[in-house]
Amino acid sequence: GIPVHLSPASEDEVEGFLATRADMPAADRRLAAHLSEGCPGRAMGLDLEAARKQRRDAAEWLASLAGRAGGKPNYEDIMARTEGLARGEDNLETVVAVLYSMVEDLLHLQAGRPPLRNVELESTLRPLASRLDWAWVSRASVRLDSLQRNLRRNANRQLALEALASILAA
């Protein structure tokens, strides 16, 4: 047979699909469409509460990186969270992907060029974008992208955790 390649559906199309086939509030349809990457089937099967929790946790982690009043990252928090990942409390690949999307959003906010991938967290990300240094955010973006690629290639989990901690503590 001839292979058929389908383009991802737009968020509006996925949201419309969900409106006709899923009994969920509009805010949930919007979030599911956003997280589905253009795949209506994926949108139907998402655990939205878990996705919201992952995003809130990642935003809190980034807030700890913005530092306390002295402007220094909260190293204890970074280490505690990476130790939690080492224990398997969250999926490392998912955490890295969420952090990467938020760091990219920080770059967009700093450059004044939305739209954001995590639009539901704009009120949290906007103040972070003004407090975090452009060089750090840019460097973190490149390093998280590299870590994400390495994880797809089955990188050693412990080395990946150490890389994540060093990216965030730098």
mmCIF file of N, CA and C in Angstrom, residues 32-170:
data_model
loop_
_atom_site.group_PDB
_atom_site.id
_atom_site.type_symbol
_atom_site.label_atom_id
_atom_site.label_comp_id
_atom_site.label_asym_id
_atom_site.label_seq_id
_atom_site.Cartn_x
_atom_site.Cartn_y
_atom_site.Cartn_z
ATOM 1 N N ALA A 32 -6.697 20.332 26.553
ATOM 2 C CA ALA A 32 -6.463 19.044 25.881
ATOM 3 C C ALA A 32 -6.048 19.265 24.430
ATOM 4 N N ALA A 33 -6.695 20.199 23.759
ATOM 5 C CA ALA A 33 -6.338 20.495 22.369
ATOM 6 C C ALA A 33 -4.912 21.042 22.293
ATOM 7 N N HIS A 34 -4.562 21.859 23.261
ATOM 8 C CA HIS A 34 -3.222 22.448 23.298
ATOM 9 C C HIS A 34 -2.144 21.383 23.527
ATOM 10 N N LEU A 35 -2.424 20.440 24.417
ATOM 11 C CA LEU A 35 -1.431 19.424 24.771
ATOM 12 C C LEU A 35 -1.386 18.251 23.801
ATOM 13 N N SER A 36 -2.372 18.134 22.938
ATOM 14 C CA SER A 36 -2.501 16.956 22.075
ATOM 15 C C SER A 36 -1.535 16.916 20.903
ATOM 16 N N GLU A 37 -0.881 18.050 20.623
ATOM 17 C CA GLU A 37 0.032 18.145 19.487
ATOM 18 C C GLU A 37 -0.661 17.777 18.170
ATOM 19 N N GLY A 38 -1.926 18.186 18.065
ATOM 20 C CA GLY A 38 -2.662 17.990 16.818
ATOM 21 C C GLY A 38 -3.271 16.628 16.629
ATOM 22 N N CYS A 39 -3.311 15.820 17.693
ATOM 23 C CA CYS A 39 -3.849 14.459 17.596
ATOM 24 C C CYS A 39 -5.131 14.348 18.430
ATOM 25 N N PRO A 40 -6.296 14.301 17.780
ATOM 26 C CA PRO A 40 -7.560 14.231 18.528
ATOM 27 C C PRO A 40 -7.647 13.021 19.451
ATOM 28 N N GLY A 41 -7.123 11.875 19.016
ATOM 29 C CA GLY A 41 -7.152 10.683 19.870
ATOM 30 C C GLY A 41 -6.352 10.884 21.147
ATOM 31 N N ARG A 42 -5.205 11.516 21.023
ATOM 32 C CA ARG A 42 -4.379 11.799 22.205
ATOM 33 C C ARG A 42 -5.130 12.747 23.137
ATOM 34 N N ALA A 43 -5.818 13.729 22.564
ATOM 35 C CA ALA A 43 -6.563 14.699 23.373
ATOM 36 C C ALA A 43 -7.626 13.998 24.214
ATOM 37 N N MET A 44 -8.255 12.980 23.643
ATOM 38 C CA MET A 44 -9.314 12.249 24.369
ATOM 39 C C MET A 44 -8.739 11.476 25.562
ATOM 40 N N GLY A 45 -7.490 11.014 25.447
ATOM 41 C CA GLY A 45 -6.926 10.155 26.480
ATOM 42 C C GLY A 45 -6.048 10.852 27.503
ATOM 43 N N LEU A 46 -5.933 12.166 27.425
ATOM 44 C CA LEU A 46 -5.053 12.884 28.349
ATOM 45 C C LEU A 46 -5.604 12.917 29.767
ATOM 46 N N ASP A 47 -4.715 12.804 30.733
ATOM 47 C CA ASP A 47 -5.055 13.010 32.135
ATOM 48 C C ASP A 47 -4.783 14.486 32.427
ATOM 49 N N LEU A 48 -5.812 15.310 32.305
ATOM 50 C CA LEU A 48 -5.636 16.759 32.407
ATOM 51 C C LEU A 48 -5.239 17.216 33.802
ATOM 52 N N GLU A 49 -5.717 16.530 34.825
ATOM 53 C CA GLU A 49 -5.325 16.910 36.187
ATOM 54 C C GLU A 49 -3.843 16.663 36.403
ATOM 55 N N ALA A 50 -3.347 15.537 35.897
ATOM 56 C CA ALA A 50 -1.911 15.246 36.006
ATOM 57 C C ALA A 50 -1.110 16.263 35.199
ATOM 58 N N ALA A 51 -1.597 16.617 34.018
ATOM 59 C CA ALA A 51 -0.905 17.601 33.179
ATOM 60 C C ALA A 51 -0.863 18.959 33.871
ATOM 61 N N ARG A 52 -1.963 19.351 34.486
ATOM 62 C CA ARG A 52 -1.985 20.634 35.201
ATOM 63 C C ARG A 52 -1.008 20.608 36.372
ATOM 64 N N LYS A 53 -0.987 19.495 37.105
ATOM 65 C CA LYS A 53 -0.072 19.374 38.243
ATOM 66 C C LYS A 53 1.371 19.441 37.771
ATOM 67 N N GLN A 54 1.709 18.749 36.690
ATOM 68 C CA GLN A 54 3.082 18.789 36.163
ATOM 69 C C GLN A 54 3.472 20.210 35.796
ATOM 70 N N ARG A 55 2.567 20.948 35.194
ATOM 71 C CA ARG A 55 2.862 22.313 34.782
ATOM 72 C C ARG A 55 2.990 23.246 35.983
ATOM 73 N N ARG A 56 2.121 23.062 36.972
ATOM 74 C CA ARG A 56 2.245 23.877 38.190
ATOM 75 C C ARG A 56 3.572 23.586 38.891
ATOM 76 N N ASP A 57 3.914 22.295 39.005
ATOM 77 C CA ASP A 57 5.171 21.910 39.648
ATOM 78 C C ASP A 57 6.368 22.485 38.895
ATOM 79 N N ALA A 58 6.342 22.400 37.572
ATOM 80 C CA ALA A 58 7.443 22.927 36.769
ATOM 81 C C ALA A 58 7.544 24.443 36.931
ATOM 82 N N ALA A 59 6.402 25.115 36.983
ATOM 83 C CA ALA A 59 6.408 26.569 37.176
ATOM 84 C C ALA A 59 6.973 26.920 38.548
ATOM 85 N N GLU A 60 6.637 26.125 39.575
ATOM 86 C CA GLU A 60 7.200 26.353 40.908
ATOM 87 C C GLU A 60 8.707 26.130 40.896
ATOM 88 N N TRP A 61 9.145 25.111 40.156
ATOM 89 C CA TRP A 61 10.566 24.827 40.057
ATOM 90 C C TRP A 61 11.282 26.005 39.401
ATOM 91 N N LEU A 62 10.715 26.520 38.319
ATOM 92 C CA LEU A 62 11.318 27.683 37.665
ATOM 93 C C LEU A 62 11.316 28.896 38.592
ATOM 94 N N ALA A 63 10.262 29.037 39.391
ATOM 95 C CA ALA A 63 10.212 30.149 40.344
ATOM 96 C C ALA A 63 11.345 30.032 41.356
ATOM 97 N N SER A 64 11.651 28.800 41.780
ATOM 98 C CA SER A 64 12.756 28.631 42.725
ATOM 99 C C SER A 64 14.076 28.984 42.060
ATOM 100 N N LEU A 65 14.159 28.795 40.742
ATOM 101 C CA LEU A 65 15.375 29.151 40.018
ATOM 102 C C LEU A 65 15.538 30.657 39.913
ATOM 103 N N ALA A 66 14.417 31.360 39.891
ATOM 104 C CA ALA A 66 14.485 32.817 39.823
ATOM 105 C C ALA A 66 15.123 33.360 41.088
ATOM 106 N N GLY A 67 15.194 32.498 42.095
ATOM 107 C CA GLY A 67 15.920 32.843 43.307
ATOM 108 C C GLY A 67 15.078 33.538 44.339
ATOM 109 N N ARG A 68 15.662 33.598 45.483
ATOM 110 C CA ARG A 68 15.047 34.330 46.580
ATOM 111 C C ARG A 68 15.428 35.795 46.437
ATOM 112 N N ALA A 69 15.282 36.553 47.489
ATOM 113 C CA ALA A 69 15.581 37.984 47.419
ATOM 114 C C ALA A 69 17.021 38.244 46.985
ATOM 115 N N GLY A 70 17.950 37.358 47.347
ATOM 116 C CA GLY A 70 19.354 37.547 47.007
ATOM 117 C C GLY A 70 19.677 37.214 45.563
ATOM 118 N N GLY A 71 18.705 36.689 44.819
ATOM 119 C CA GLY A 71 18.930 36.384 43.421
ATOM 120 C C GLY A 71 19.665 35.082 43.167
ATOM 121 N N LYS A 72 19.850 34.256 44.192
ATOM 122 C CA LYS A 72 20.540 32.982 44.027
ATOM 123 C C LYS A 72 19.501 31.865 43.874
ATOM 124 N N PRO A 73 19.766 30.894 42.991
ATOM 125 C CA PRO A 73 18.839 29.772 42.853
ATOM 126 C C PRO A 73 18.706 29.001 44.163
ATOM 127 N N ASN A 74 17.569 28.381 44.349
ATOM 128 C CA ASN A 74 17.315 27.565 45.534
ATOM 129 C C ASN A 74 17.856 26.157 45.261
ATOM 130 N N TYR A 75 19.142 25.942 45.585
ATOM 131 C CA TYR A 75 19.801 24.678 45.272
ATOM 132 C C TYR A 75 19.172 23.500 46.007
ATOM 133 N N GLU A 76 18.700 23.731 47.232
ATOM 134 C CA GLU A 76 18.056 22.647 47.978
ATOM 135 C C GLU A 76 16.823 22.143 47.236
ATOM 136 N N ASP A 77 16.058 23.083 46.693
ATOM 137 C CA ASP A 77 14.850 22.717 45.954
ATOM 138 C C ASP A 77 15.214 21.964 44.676
ATOM 139 N N ILE A 78 16.244 22.434 43.973
ATOM 140 C CA ILE A 78 16.676 21.761 42.746
ATOM 141 C C ILE A 78 17.075 20.321 43.062
ATOM 142 N N MET A 79 17.861 20.133 44.112
ATOM 143 C CA MET A 79 18.329 18.789 44.458
ATOM 144 C C MET A 79 17.166 17.912 44.927
ATOM 145 N N ALA A 80 16.262 18.462 45.726
ATOM 146 C CA ALA A 80 15.120 17.681 46.198
ATOM 147 C C ALA A 80 14.258 17.218 45.027
ATOM 148 N N ARG A 81 14.046 18.089 44.062
ATOM 149 C CA ARG A 81 13.209 17.724 42.921
ATOM 150 C C ARG A 81 13.898 16.703 42.019
ATOM 151 N N THR A 82 15.203 16.837 41.803
ATOM 152 C CA THR A 82 15.884 15.836 40.976
ATOM 153 C C THR A 82 15.959 14.497 41.713
ATOM 154 N N GLU A 83 16.070 14.527 43.055
ATOM 155 C CA GLU A 83 16.034 13.272 43.812
ATOM 156 C C GLU A 83 14.661 12.620 43.688
ATOM 157 N N GLY A 84 13.600 13.443 43.665
ATOM 158 C CA GLY A 84 12.251 12.902 43.456
ATOM 159 C C GLY A 84 12.136 12.237 42.096
ATOM 160 N N LEU A 85 12.743 12.837 41.089
ATOM 161 C CA LEU A 85 12.753 12.221 39.757
ATOM 162 C C LEU A 85 13.549 10.923 39.768
ATOM 163 N N ALA A 86 14.638 10.900 40.530
ATOM 164 C CA ALA A 86 15.460 9.682 40.625
ATOM 165 C C ALA A 86 14.663 8.539 41.239
ATOM 166 N N ARG A 87 13.772 8.875 42.168
ATOM 167 C CA ARG A 87 12.923 7.851 42.799
ATOM 168 C C ARG A 87 11.749 7.452 41.912
ATOM 169 N N GLY A 88 11.620 8.104 40.764
ATOM 170 C CA GLY A 88 10.545 7.752 39.844
ATOM 171 C C GLY A 88 9.209 8.360 40.169
ATOM 172 N N GLU A 89 9.202 9.463 40.946
ATOM 173 C CA GLU A 89 7.941 10.105 41.312
ATOM 174 C C GLU A 89 7.239 10.716 40.106
ATOM 175 N N ASP A 90 8.001 11.124 39.100
ATOM 176 C CA ASP A 90 7.452 11.661 37.858
ATOM 177 C C ASP A 90 8.257 11.100 36.702
ATOM 178 N N ASN A 91 7.674 11.134 35.522
ATOM 179 C CA ASN A 91 8.362 10.682 34.320
ATOM 180 C C ASN A 91 9.381 11.737 33.904
ATOM 181 N N LEU A 92 10.650 11.363 33.865
ATOM 182 C CA LEU A 92 11.728 12.308 33.568
ATOM 183 C C LEU A 92 11.547 12.967 32.211
ATOM 184 N N GLU A 93 11.184 12.185 31.198
ATOM 185 C CA GLU A 93 11.020 12.729 29.858
ATOM 186 C C GLU A 93 9.929 13.790 29.828
ATOM 187 N N THR A 94 8.838 13.527 30.535
ATOM 188 C CA THR A 94 7.733 14.483 30.574
ATOM 189 C C THR A 94 8.138 15.753 31.303
ATOM 190 N N VAL A 95 8.848 15.610 32.421
ATOM 191 C CA VAL A 95 9.286 16.779 33.187
ATOM 192 C C VAL A 95 10.214 17.641 32.342
ATOM 193 N N VAL A 96 11.153 17.011 31.635
ATOM 194 C CA VAL A 96 12.080 17.769 30.792
ATOM 195 C C VAL A 96 11.309 18.479 29.678
ATOM 196 N N ALA A 97 10.342 17.788 29.068
ATOM 197 C CA ALA A 97 9.551 18.402 27.991
ATOM 198 C C ALA A 97 8.755 19.602 28.513
ATOM 199 N N VAL A 98 8.164 19.468 29.694
ATOM 200 C CA VAL A 98 7.382 20.571 30.270
ATOM 201 C C VAL A 98 8.294 21.741 30.611
ATOM 202 N N LEU A 99 9.437 21.462 31.247
ATOM 203 C CA LEU A 99 10.379 22.529 31.570
ATOM 204 C C LEU A 99 10.876 23.228 30.299
ATOM 205 N N TYR A 100 11.165 22.436 29.277
ATOM 206 C CA TYR A 100 11.633 23.004 28.013
ATOM 207 C C TYR A 100 10.566 23.934 27.415
ATOM 208 N N SER A 101 9.315 23.504 27.429
ATOM 209 C CA SER A 101 8.257 24.348 26.860
ATOM 210 C C SER A 101 8.107 25.645 27.652
ATOM 211 N N MET A 102 8.300 25.573 28.966
ATOM 212 C CA MET A 102 8.180 26.780 29.781
ATOM 213 C C MET A 102 9.365 27.716 29.581
ATOM 214 N N VAL A 103 10.560 27.145 29.451
ATOM 215 C CA VAL A 103 11.735 27.977 29.203
ATOM 216 C C VAL A 103 11.606 28.660 27.841
ATOM 217 N N GLU A 104 11.089 27.938 26.859
ATOM 218 C CA GLU A 104 10.835 28.561 25.553
ATOM 219 C C GLU A 104 9.816 29.697 25.694
ATOM 220 N N ASP A 105 8.788 29.490 26.518
ATOM 221 C CA ASP A 105 7.817 30.559 26.764
ATOM 222 C C ASP A 105 8.482 31.764 27.421
ATOM 223 N N LEU A 106 9.421 31.507 28.343
ATOM 224 C CA LEU A 106 10.137 32.616 28.976
ATOM 225 C C LEU A 106 10.912 33.422 27.942
ATOM 226 N N LEU A 107 11.530 32.722 26.989
ATOM 227 C CA LEU A 107 12.242 33.429 25.918
ATOM 228 C C LEU A 107 11.280 34.285 25.096
ATOM 229 N N HIS A 108 10.109 33.723 24.775
ATOM 230 C CA HIS A 108 9.113 34.476 24.007
ATOM 231 C C HIS A 108 8.648 35.708 24.781
ATOM 232 N N LEU A 109 8.446 35.545 26.086
ATOM 233 C CA LEU A 109 8.005 36.681 26.897
ATOM 234 C C LEU A 109 9.097 37.746 26.983
ATOM 235 N N GLN A 110 10.339 37.302 27.170
ATOM 236 C CA GLN A 110 11.434 38.267 27.260
ATOM 237 C C GLN A 110 11.628 39.019 25.947
ATOM 238 N N ALA A 111 11.357 38.341 24.843
ATOM 239 C CA ALA A 111 11.496 38.982 23.537
ATOM 240 C C ALA A 111 10.231 39.731 23.132
ATOM 241 N N GLY A 112 9.163 39.603 23.936
ATOM 242 C CA GLY A 112 7.903 40.257 23.618
ATOM 243 C C GLY A 112 7.210 39.642 22.423
ATOM 244 N N ARG A 113 7.361 38.303 22.271
ATOM 245 C CA ARG A 113 6.812 37.632 21.092
ATOM 246 C C ARG A 113 5.983 36.403 21.448
ATOM 247 N N PRO A 114 4.816 36.584 22.123
ATOM 248 C CA PRO A 114 3.922 35.440 22.283
ATOM 249 C C PRO A 114 3.430 35.003 20.907
ATOM 250 N N PRO A 115 2.748 33.917 20.678
ATOM 251 C CA PRO A 115 1.950 33.171 21.653
ATOM 252 C C PRO A 115 2.797 32.190 22.464
ATOM 253 N N LEU A 116 2.262 31.839 23.605
ATOM 254 C CA LEU A 116 2.930 30.919 24.509
ATOM 255 C C LEU A 116 2.398 29.505 24.338
ATOM 256 N N ARG A 117 3.236 28.534 24.647
ATOM 257 C CA ARG A 117 2.797 27.136 24.628
ATOM 258 C C ARG A 117 2.021 26.808 25.904
ATOM 259 N N ASN A 118 2.331 27.506 26.992
ATOM 260 C CA ASN A 118 1.676 27.269 28.278
ATOM 261 C C ASN A 118 0.859 28.497 28.656
ATOM 262 N N VAL A 119 -0.079 28.821 27.795
ATOM 263 C CA VAL A 119 -0.844 30.062 27.939
ATOM 264 C C VAL A 119 -1.575 30.126 29.272
ATOM 265 N N GLU A 120 -1.968 28.971 29.816
ATOM 266 C CA GLU A 120 -2.696 28.957 31.086
ATOM 267 C C GLU A 120 -1.815 29.383 32.259
ATOM 268 N N LEU A 121 -0.492 29.438 32.060
ATOM 269 C CA LEU A 121 0.438 29.815 33.124
ATOM 270 C C LEU A 121 1.082 31.181 32.883
ATOM 271 N N GLU A 122 0.522 31.954 31.970
ATOM 272 C CA GLU A 122 1.138 33.238 31.640
ATOM 273 C C GLU A 122 1.295 34.130 32.862
ATOM 274 N N SER A 123 0.315 34.126 33.760
ATOM 275 C CA SER A 123 0.400 35.004 34.938
ATOM 276 C C SER A 123 1.534 34.580 35.870
ATOM 277 N N THR A 124 1.965 33.339 35.802
ATOM 278 C CA THR A 124 3.104 32.866 36.584
ATOM 279 C C THR A 124 4.408 33.090 35.822
ATOM 280 N N LEU A 125 4.385 32.837 34.509
ATOM 281 C CA LEU A 125 5.603 32.922 33.708
ATOM 282 C C LEU A 125 6.053 34.357 33.447
ATOM 283 N N ARG A 126 5.109 35.274 33.297
ATOM 284 C CA ARG A 126 5.470 36.655 32.967
ATOM 285 C C ARG A 126 6.389 37.275 34.024
ATOM 286 N N PRO A 127 6.068 37.181 35.340
ATOM 287 C CA PRO A 127 6.999 37.756 36.327
ATOM 288 C C PRO A 127 8.356 37.041 36.332
ATOM 289 N N LEU A 128 8.362 35.736 36.062
ATOM 290 C CA LEU A 128 9.627 35.006 36.001
ATOM 291 C C LEU A 128 10.481 35.512 34.847
ATOM 292 N N ALA A 129 9.844 35.779 33.721
ATOM 293 C CA ALA A 129 10.583 36.263 32.552
ATOM 294 C C ALA A 129 11.280 37.581 32.858
ATOM 295 N N SER A 130 10.676 38.392 33.700
ATOM 296 C CA SER A 130 11.308 39.671 34.021
ATOM 297 C C SER A 130 12.407 39.509 35.070
ATOM 298 N N ARG A 131 12.374 38.433 35.865
ATOM 299 C CA ARG A 131 13.377 38.237 36.921
ATOM 300 C C ARG A 131 14.558 37.387 36.483
ATOM 301 N N LEU A 132 14.344 36.480 35.540
ATOM 302 C CA LEU A 132 15.428 35.603 35.104
ATOM 303 C C LEU A 132 16.265 36.284 34.024
ATOM 304 N N ASP A 133 17.544 36.026 34.063
ATOM 305 C CA ASP A 133 18.490 36.596 33.116
ATOM 306 C C ASP A 133 18.319 35.958 31.738
ATOM 307 N N TRP A 134 18.327 36.803 30.683
ATOM 308 C CA TRP A 134 18.175 36.311 29.310
ATOM 309 C C TRP A 134 19.212 35.240 28.991
ATOM 310 N N ALA A 135 20.451 35.459 29.378
ATOM 311 C CA ALA A 135 21.527 34.502 29.066
ATOM 312 C C ALA A 135 21.237 33.148 29.706
ATOM 313 N N TRP A 136 20.754 33.158 30.970
ATOM 314 C CA TRP A 136 20.435 31.898 31.643
ATOM 315 C C TRP A 136 19.295 31.192 30.910
ATOM 316 N N VAL A 137 18.233 31.921 30.592
ATOM 317 C CA VAL A 137 17.067 31.317 29.936
ATOM 318 C C VAL A 137 17.463 30.752 28.572
ATOM 319 N N SER A 138 18.241 31.491 27.833
ATOM 320 C CA SER A 138 18.690 31.039 26.520
ATOM 321 C C SER A 138 19.561 29.788 26.637
ATOM 322 N N ARG A 139 20.496 29.810 27.570
ATOM 323 C CA ARG A 139 21.370 28.655 27.797
ATOM 324 C C ARG A 139 20.558 27.438 28.251
ATOM 325 N N ALA A 140 19.612 27.659 29.153
ATOM 326 C CA ALA A 140 18.770 26.558 29.636
ATOM 327 C C ALA A 140 17.946 25.968 28.494
ATOM 328 N N SER A 141 17.466 26.813 27.596
ATOM 329 C CA SER A 141 16.681 26.335 26.458
ATOM 330 C C SER A 141 17.507 25.385 25.588
ATOM 331 N N VAL A 142 18.715 25.811 25.252
ATOM 332 C CA VAL A 142 19.583 24.985 24.407
ATOM 333 C C VAL A 142 19.919 23.678 25.107
ATOM 334 N N ARG A 143 20.235 23.752 26.401
ATOM 335 C CA ARG A 143 20.625 22.549 27.142
ATOM 336 C C ARG A 143 19.451 21.595 27.355
ATOM 337 N N LEU A 144 18.264 22.130 27.630
ATOM 338 C CA LEU A 144 17.090 21.271 27.791
ATOM 339 C C LEU A 144 16.726 20.602 26.470
ATOM 340 N N ASP A 145 16.874 21.321 25.369
ATOM 341 C CA ASP A 145 16.624 20.738 24.055
ATOM 342 C C ASP A 145 17.571 19.565 23.816
ATOM 343 N N SER A 146 18.842 19.754 24.143
ATOM 344 C CA SER A 146 19.831 18.693 23.980
ATOM 345 C C SER A 146 19.515 17.510 24.889
ATOM 346 N N LEU A 147 19.152 17.787 26.131
ATOM 347 C CA LEU A 147 18.804 16.718 27.072
ATOM 348 C C LEU A 147 17.583 15.953 26.576
ATOM 349 N N GLN A 148 16.601 16.655 26.041
ATOM 350 C CA GLN A 148 15.402 16.005 25.518
ATOM 351 C C GLN A 148 15.761 15.060 24.368
ATOM 352 N N ARG A 149 16.634 15.495 23.479
ATOM 353 C CA ARG A 149 17.084 14.631 22.374
ATOM 354 C C ARG A 149 17.828 13.407 22.911
ATOM 355 N N ASN A 150 18.690 13.608 23.911
ATOM 356 C CA ASN A 150 19.434 12.491 24.487
ATOM 357 C C ASN A 150 18.516 11.493 25.174
ATOM 358 N N LEU A 151 17.471 11.983 25.821
ATOM 359 C CA LEU A 151 16.527 11.073 26.467
ATOM 360 C C LEU A 151 15.789 10.224 25.432
ATOM 361 N N ARG A 152 15.501 10.806 24.266
ATOM 362 C CA ARG A 152 14.863 10.035 23.194
ATOM 363 C C ARG A 152 15.779 8.920 22.696
ATOM 364 N N ARG A 153 17.091 9.129 22.883
ATOM 365 C CA ARG A 153 18.072 8.125 22.457
ATOM 366 C C ARG A 153 18.445 7.178 23.603
ATOM 367 N N ASN A 154 17.615 7.159 24.647
ATOM 368 C CA ASN A 154 17.822 6.274 25.795
ATOM 369 C C ASN A 154 19.097 6.582 26.563
ATOM 370 N N ALA A 155 19.335 7.844 26.845
ATOM 371 C CA ALA A 155 20.493 8.245 27.645
ATOM 372 C C ALA A 155 20.384 7.642 29.039
ATOM 373 N N ASN A 156 21.503 7.452 29.670
ATOM 374 C CA ASN A 156 21.557 6.948 31.035
ATOM 375 C C ASN A 156 20.752 7.872 31.943
ATOM 376 N N ARG A 157 19.825 7.304 32.699
ATOM 377 C CA ARG A 157 18.907 8.095 33.524
ATOM 378 C C ARG A 157 19.649 8.923 34.580
ATOM 379 N N GLN A 158 20.612 8.325 35.254
ATOM 380 C CA GLN A 158 21.344 9.056 36.297
ATOM 381 C C GLN A 158 22.127 10.221 35.703
ATOM 382 N N LEU A 159 22.763 9.990 34.555
ATOM 383 C CA LEU A 159 23.487 11.083 33.892
ATOM 384 C C LEU A 159 22.519 12.176 33.448
ATOM 385 N N ALA A 160 21.341 11.781 32.981
ATOM 386 C CA ALA A 160 20.336 12.762 32.559
ATOM 387 C C ALA A 160 19.867 13.599 33.746
ATOM 388 N N LEU A 161 19.681 12.956 34.904
ATOM 389 C CA LEU A 161 19.272 13.689 36.105
ATOM 390 C C LEU A 161 20.354 14.684 36.535
ATOM 391 N N GLU A 162 21.609 14.240 36.470
ATOM 392 C CA GLU A 162 22.707 15.136 36.830
ATOM 393 C C GLU A 162 22.790 16.301 35.841
ATOM 394 N N ALA A 163 22.569 16.015 34.571
ATOM 395 C CA ALA A 163 22.569 17.074 33.560
ATOM 396 C C ALA A 163 21.445 18.062 33.829
ATOM 397 N N LEU A 164 20.257 17.550 34.172
ATOM 398 C CA LEU A 164 19.131 18.443 34.469
ATOM 399 C C LEU A 164 19.450 19.342 35.659
ATOM 400 N N ALA A 165 19.998 18.767 36.720
ATOM 401 C CA ALA A 165 20.339 19.569 37.898
ATOM 402 C C ALA A 165 21.367 20.631 37.549
ATOM 403 N N SER A 166 22.362 20.271 36.725
ATOM 404 C CA SER A 166 23.397 21.258 36.388
ATOM 405 C C SER A 166 22.834 22.352 35.480
ATOM 406 N N ILE A 167 21.908 21.993 34.591
ATOM 407 C CA ILE A 167 21.277 23.004 33.721
ATOM 408 C C ILE A 167 20.543 24.027 34.570
ATOM 409 N N LEU A 168 19.786 23.515 35.524
ATOM 410 C CA LEU A 168 18.932 24.398 36.309
ATOM 411 C C LEU A 168 19.690 25.186 37.367
ATOM 412 N N ALA A 169 20.827 24.635 37.830
ATOM 413 C CA ALA A 169 21.598 25.322 38.854
ATOM 414 C C ALA A 169 22.593 26.323 38.268
ATOM 415 N N ALA A 170 22.811 26.253 36.964
ATOM 416 C CA ALA A 170 23.847 27.104 36.339
ATOM 417 C C ALA A 170 23.456 28.561 36.333
#
